[in-house]
PDB file of C-alpha atoms in Angstrom:
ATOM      1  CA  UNK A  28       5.298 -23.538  21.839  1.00 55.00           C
ATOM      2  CA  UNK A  29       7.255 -21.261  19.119  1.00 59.00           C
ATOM      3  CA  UNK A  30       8.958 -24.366  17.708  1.00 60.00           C
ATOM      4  CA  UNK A  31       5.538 -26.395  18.023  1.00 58.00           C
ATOM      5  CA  UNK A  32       3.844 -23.434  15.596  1.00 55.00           C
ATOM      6  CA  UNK A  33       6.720 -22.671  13.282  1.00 59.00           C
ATOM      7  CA  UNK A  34       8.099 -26.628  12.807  1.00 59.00           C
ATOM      8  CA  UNK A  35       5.176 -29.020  13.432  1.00 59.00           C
ATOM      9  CA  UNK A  36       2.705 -30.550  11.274  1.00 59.00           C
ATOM     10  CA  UNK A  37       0.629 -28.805   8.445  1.00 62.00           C
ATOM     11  CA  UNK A  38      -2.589 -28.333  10.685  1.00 79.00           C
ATOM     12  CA  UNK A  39      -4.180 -25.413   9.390  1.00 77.00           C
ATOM     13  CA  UNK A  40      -3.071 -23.019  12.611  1.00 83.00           C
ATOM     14  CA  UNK A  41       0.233 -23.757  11.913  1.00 86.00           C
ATOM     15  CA  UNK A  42      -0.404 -22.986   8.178  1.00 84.00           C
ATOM     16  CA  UNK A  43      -2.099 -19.705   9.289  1.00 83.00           C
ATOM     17  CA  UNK A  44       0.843 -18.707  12.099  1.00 89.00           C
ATOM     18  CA  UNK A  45       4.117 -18.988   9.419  1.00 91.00           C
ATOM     19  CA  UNK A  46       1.645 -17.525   7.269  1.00 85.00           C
ATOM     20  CA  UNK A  47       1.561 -14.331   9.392  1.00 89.00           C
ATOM     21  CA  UNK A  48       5.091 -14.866   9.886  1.00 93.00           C
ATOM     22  CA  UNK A  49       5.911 -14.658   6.455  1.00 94.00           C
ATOM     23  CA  UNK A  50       3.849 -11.809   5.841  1.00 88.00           C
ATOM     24  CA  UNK A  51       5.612  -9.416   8.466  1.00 88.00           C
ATOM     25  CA  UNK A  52       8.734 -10.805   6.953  1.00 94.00           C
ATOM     26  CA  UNK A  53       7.597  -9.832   3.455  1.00 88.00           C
ATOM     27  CA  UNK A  54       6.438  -6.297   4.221  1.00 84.00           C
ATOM     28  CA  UNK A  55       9.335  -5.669   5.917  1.00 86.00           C
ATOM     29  CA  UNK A  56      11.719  -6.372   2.835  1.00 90.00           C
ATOM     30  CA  UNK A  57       8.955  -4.232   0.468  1.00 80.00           C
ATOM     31  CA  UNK A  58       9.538  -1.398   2.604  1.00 82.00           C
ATOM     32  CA  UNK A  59      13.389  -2.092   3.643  1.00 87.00           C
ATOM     33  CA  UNK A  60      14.001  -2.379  -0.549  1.00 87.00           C
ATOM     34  CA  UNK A  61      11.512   0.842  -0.865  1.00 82.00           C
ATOM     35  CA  UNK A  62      13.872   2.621   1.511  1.00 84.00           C
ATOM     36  CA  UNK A  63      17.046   2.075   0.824  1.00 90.00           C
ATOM     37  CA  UNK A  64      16.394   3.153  -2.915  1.00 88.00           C
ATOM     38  CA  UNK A  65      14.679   6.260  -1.751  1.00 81.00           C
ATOM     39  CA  UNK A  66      18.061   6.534   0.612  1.00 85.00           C
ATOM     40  CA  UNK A  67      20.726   5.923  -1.677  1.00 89.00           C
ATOM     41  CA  UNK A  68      19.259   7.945  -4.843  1.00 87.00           C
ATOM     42  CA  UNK A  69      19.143  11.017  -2.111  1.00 85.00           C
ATOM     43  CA  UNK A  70      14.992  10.678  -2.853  1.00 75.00           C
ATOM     44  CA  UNK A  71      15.602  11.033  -6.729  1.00 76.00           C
ATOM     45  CA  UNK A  72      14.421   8.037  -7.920  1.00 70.00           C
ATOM     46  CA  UNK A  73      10.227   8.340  -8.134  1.00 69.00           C
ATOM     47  CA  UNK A  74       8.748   7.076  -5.250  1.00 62.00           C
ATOM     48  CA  UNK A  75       6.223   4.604  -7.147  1.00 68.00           C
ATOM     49  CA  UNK A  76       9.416   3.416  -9.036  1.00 78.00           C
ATOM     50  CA  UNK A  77      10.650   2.515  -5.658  1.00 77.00           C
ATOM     51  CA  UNK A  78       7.587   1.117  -4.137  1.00 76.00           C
ATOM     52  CA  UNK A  79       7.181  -1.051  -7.408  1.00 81.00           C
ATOM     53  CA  UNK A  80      10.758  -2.605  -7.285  1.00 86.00           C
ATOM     54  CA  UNK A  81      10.324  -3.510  -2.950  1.00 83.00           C
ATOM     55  CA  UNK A  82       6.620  -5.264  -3.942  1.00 81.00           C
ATOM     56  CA  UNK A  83       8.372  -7.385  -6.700  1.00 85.00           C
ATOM     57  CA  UNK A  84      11.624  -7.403  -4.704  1.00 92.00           C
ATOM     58  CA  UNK A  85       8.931  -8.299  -2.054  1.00 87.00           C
ATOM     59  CA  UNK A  86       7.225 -10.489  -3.779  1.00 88.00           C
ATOM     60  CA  UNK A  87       9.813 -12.936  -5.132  1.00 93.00           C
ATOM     61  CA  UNK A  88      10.642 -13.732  -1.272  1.00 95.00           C
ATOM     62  CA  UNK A  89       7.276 -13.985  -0.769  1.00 93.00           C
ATOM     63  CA  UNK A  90       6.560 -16.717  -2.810  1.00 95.00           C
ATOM     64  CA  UNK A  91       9.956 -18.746  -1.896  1.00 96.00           C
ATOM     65  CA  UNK A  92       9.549 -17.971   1.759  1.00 95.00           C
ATOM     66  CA  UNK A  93       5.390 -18.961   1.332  1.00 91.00           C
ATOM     67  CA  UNK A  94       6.181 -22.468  -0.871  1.00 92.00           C
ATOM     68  CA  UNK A  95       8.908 -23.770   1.478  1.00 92.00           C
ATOM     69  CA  UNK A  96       8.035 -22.531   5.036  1.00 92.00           C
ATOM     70  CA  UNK A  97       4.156 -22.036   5.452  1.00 89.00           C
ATOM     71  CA  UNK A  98       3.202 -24.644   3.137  1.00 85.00           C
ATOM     72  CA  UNK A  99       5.953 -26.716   2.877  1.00 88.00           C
ATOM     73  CA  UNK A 100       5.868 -27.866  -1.085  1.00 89.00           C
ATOM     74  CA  UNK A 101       7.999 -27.847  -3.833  1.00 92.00           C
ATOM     75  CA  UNK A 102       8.224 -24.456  -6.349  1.00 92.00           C
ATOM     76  CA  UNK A 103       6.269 -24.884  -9.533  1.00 92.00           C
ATOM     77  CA  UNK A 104       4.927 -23.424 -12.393  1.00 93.00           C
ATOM     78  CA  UNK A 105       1.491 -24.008 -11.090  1.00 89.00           C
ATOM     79  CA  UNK A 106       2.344 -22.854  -7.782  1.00 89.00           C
ATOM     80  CA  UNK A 107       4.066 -19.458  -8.920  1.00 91.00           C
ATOM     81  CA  UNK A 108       1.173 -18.351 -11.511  1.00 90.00           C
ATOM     82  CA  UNK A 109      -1.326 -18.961  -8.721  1.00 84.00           C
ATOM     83  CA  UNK A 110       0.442 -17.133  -5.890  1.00 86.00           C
ATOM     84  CA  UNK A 111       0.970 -14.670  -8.658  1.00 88.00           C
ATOM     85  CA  UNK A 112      -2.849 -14.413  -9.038  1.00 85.00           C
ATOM     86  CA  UNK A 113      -3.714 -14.818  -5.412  1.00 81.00           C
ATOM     87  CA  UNK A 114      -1.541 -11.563  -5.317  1.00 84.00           C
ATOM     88  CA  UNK A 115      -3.430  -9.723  -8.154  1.00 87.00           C
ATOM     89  CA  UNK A 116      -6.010 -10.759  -6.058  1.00 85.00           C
ATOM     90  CA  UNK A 117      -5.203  -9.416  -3.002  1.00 80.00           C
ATOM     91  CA  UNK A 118      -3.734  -6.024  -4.401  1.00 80.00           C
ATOM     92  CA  UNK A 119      -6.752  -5.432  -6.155  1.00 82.00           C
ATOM     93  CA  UNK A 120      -8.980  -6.203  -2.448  1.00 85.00           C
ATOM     94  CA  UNK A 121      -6.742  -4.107  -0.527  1.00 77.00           C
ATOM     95  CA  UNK A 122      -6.893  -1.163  -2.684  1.00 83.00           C
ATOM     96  CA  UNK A 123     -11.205  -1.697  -3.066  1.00 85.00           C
ATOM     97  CA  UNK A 124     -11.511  -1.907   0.964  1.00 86.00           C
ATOM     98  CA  UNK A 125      -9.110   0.923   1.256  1.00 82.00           C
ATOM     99  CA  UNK A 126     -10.959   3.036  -0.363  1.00 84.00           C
ATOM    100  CA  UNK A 127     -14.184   1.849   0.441  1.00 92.00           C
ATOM    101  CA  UNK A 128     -14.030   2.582   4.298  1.00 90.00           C
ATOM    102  CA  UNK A 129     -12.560   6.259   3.584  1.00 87.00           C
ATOM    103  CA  UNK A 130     -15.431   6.966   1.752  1.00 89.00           C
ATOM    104  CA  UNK A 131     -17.461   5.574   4.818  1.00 96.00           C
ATOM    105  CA  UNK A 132     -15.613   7.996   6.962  1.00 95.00           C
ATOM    106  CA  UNK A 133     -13.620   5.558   8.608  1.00 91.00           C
ATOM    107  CA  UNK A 134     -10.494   6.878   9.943  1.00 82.00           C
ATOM    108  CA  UNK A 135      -7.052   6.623   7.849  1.00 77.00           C
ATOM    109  CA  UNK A 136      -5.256   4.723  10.545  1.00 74.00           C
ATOM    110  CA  UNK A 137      -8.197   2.280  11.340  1.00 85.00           C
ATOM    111  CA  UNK A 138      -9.306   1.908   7.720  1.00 78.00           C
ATOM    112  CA  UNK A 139      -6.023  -0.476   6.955  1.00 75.00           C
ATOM    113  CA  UNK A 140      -6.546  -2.625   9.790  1.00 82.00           C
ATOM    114  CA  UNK A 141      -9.557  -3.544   8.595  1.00 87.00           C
ATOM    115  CA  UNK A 142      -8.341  -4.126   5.188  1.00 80.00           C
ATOM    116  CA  UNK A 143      -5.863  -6.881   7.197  1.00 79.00           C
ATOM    117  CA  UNK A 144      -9.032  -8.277   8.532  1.00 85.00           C
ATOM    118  CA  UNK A 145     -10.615  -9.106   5.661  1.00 89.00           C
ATOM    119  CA  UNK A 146      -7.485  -9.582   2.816  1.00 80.00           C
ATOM    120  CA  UNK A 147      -4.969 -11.750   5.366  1.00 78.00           C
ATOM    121  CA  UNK A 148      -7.847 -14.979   5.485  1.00 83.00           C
ATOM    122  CA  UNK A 149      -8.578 -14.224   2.231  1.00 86.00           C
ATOM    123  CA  UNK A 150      -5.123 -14.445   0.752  1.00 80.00           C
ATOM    124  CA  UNK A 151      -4.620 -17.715   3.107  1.00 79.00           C
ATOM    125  CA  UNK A 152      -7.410 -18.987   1.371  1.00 83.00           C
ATOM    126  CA  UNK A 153      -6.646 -18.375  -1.896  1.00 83.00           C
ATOM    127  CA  UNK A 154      -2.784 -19.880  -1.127  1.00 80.00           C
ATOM    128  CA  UNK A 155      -4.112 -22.595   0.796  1.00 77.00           C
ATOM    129  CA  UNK A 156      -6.400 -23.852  -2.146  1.00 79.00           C
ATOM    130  CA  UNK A 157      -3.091 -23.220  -4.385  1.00 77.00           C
ATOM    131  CA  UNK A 158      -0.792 -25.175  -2.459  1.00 78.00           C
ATOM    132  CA  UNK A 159      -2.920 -28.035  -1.379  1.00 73.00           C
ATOM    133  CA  UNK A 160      -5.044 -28.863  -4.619  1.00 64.00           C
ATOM    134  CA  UNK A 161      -3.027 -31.449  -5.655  1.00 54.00           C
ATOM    135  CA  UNK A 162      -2.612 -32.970  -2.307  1.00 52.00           C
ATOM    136  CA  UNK A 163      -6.652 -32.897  -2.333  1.00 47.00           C
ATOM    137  CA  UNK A 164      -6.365 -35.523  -5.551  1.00 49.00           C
TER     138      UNK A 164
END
């Protein structure tokens, strides 16, 4: 079943499951990168300074890991200034829902998991329309 999700077809589940995949993968080398720069400058270095360089760090992988294995296409211009701005994008939503459900009252730990709700389909969506435009033609 694993090998059926991760190696067959381009069927939009498929899509959507190395999708996920690659977005656990991702976060986990943003915050692996953000880490071990907070761990080998002994915490000197300024945390945002750190955050910053894991999302790019992050984000290059991202986009590699996103062209080759969820959609499986070729890198491009095209394709890396649109996942660039389906990540503006998505920054920009997380940050809007974030703090939109605090101010609703809604609970620190829940109020990210809804973020995921609504950002993760919309990010697919915006990649999805990115990587297959041209296949559309």
């Amino acid at each position: 079943m694993l090998k059926y999700i991760l190696m067959s077809g381009n069927g939009k589940k498929q899509e959507f499951a190395r999708f996920c995949i690659v977005g656990v993968i991702a976060a986990g080398i943003h915050y692996l990168v953000y880490y071990l720069l907070q761990f080998l400058s002994g915490g000197s270095l300024w945390l945002s300074i750190s955050y910053t360089i894991g999302y790019v760090v992050s984000l290059v992988c991202n986009f590699f890991m996103t062209t080759y294995f969820t959609f499986r296409s070729k890198v491009s211009v095209g394709k890396a200034a649109g996942f660039s701005f389906s990540h503006i994008v998505n920054y920009t939503l997380h940050i809007v829902l974030f703090n939109l459900f605090i101010s609703m009252n809604i609970h620190r730990l829940i109020a990210p998991i809804l973020v995921l709700m609504i950002a993760v389909p919309t990010n697919f969506t915006i990649l999805h329309f990115v990587y297959r435009k041209k296949k559309d033609k």
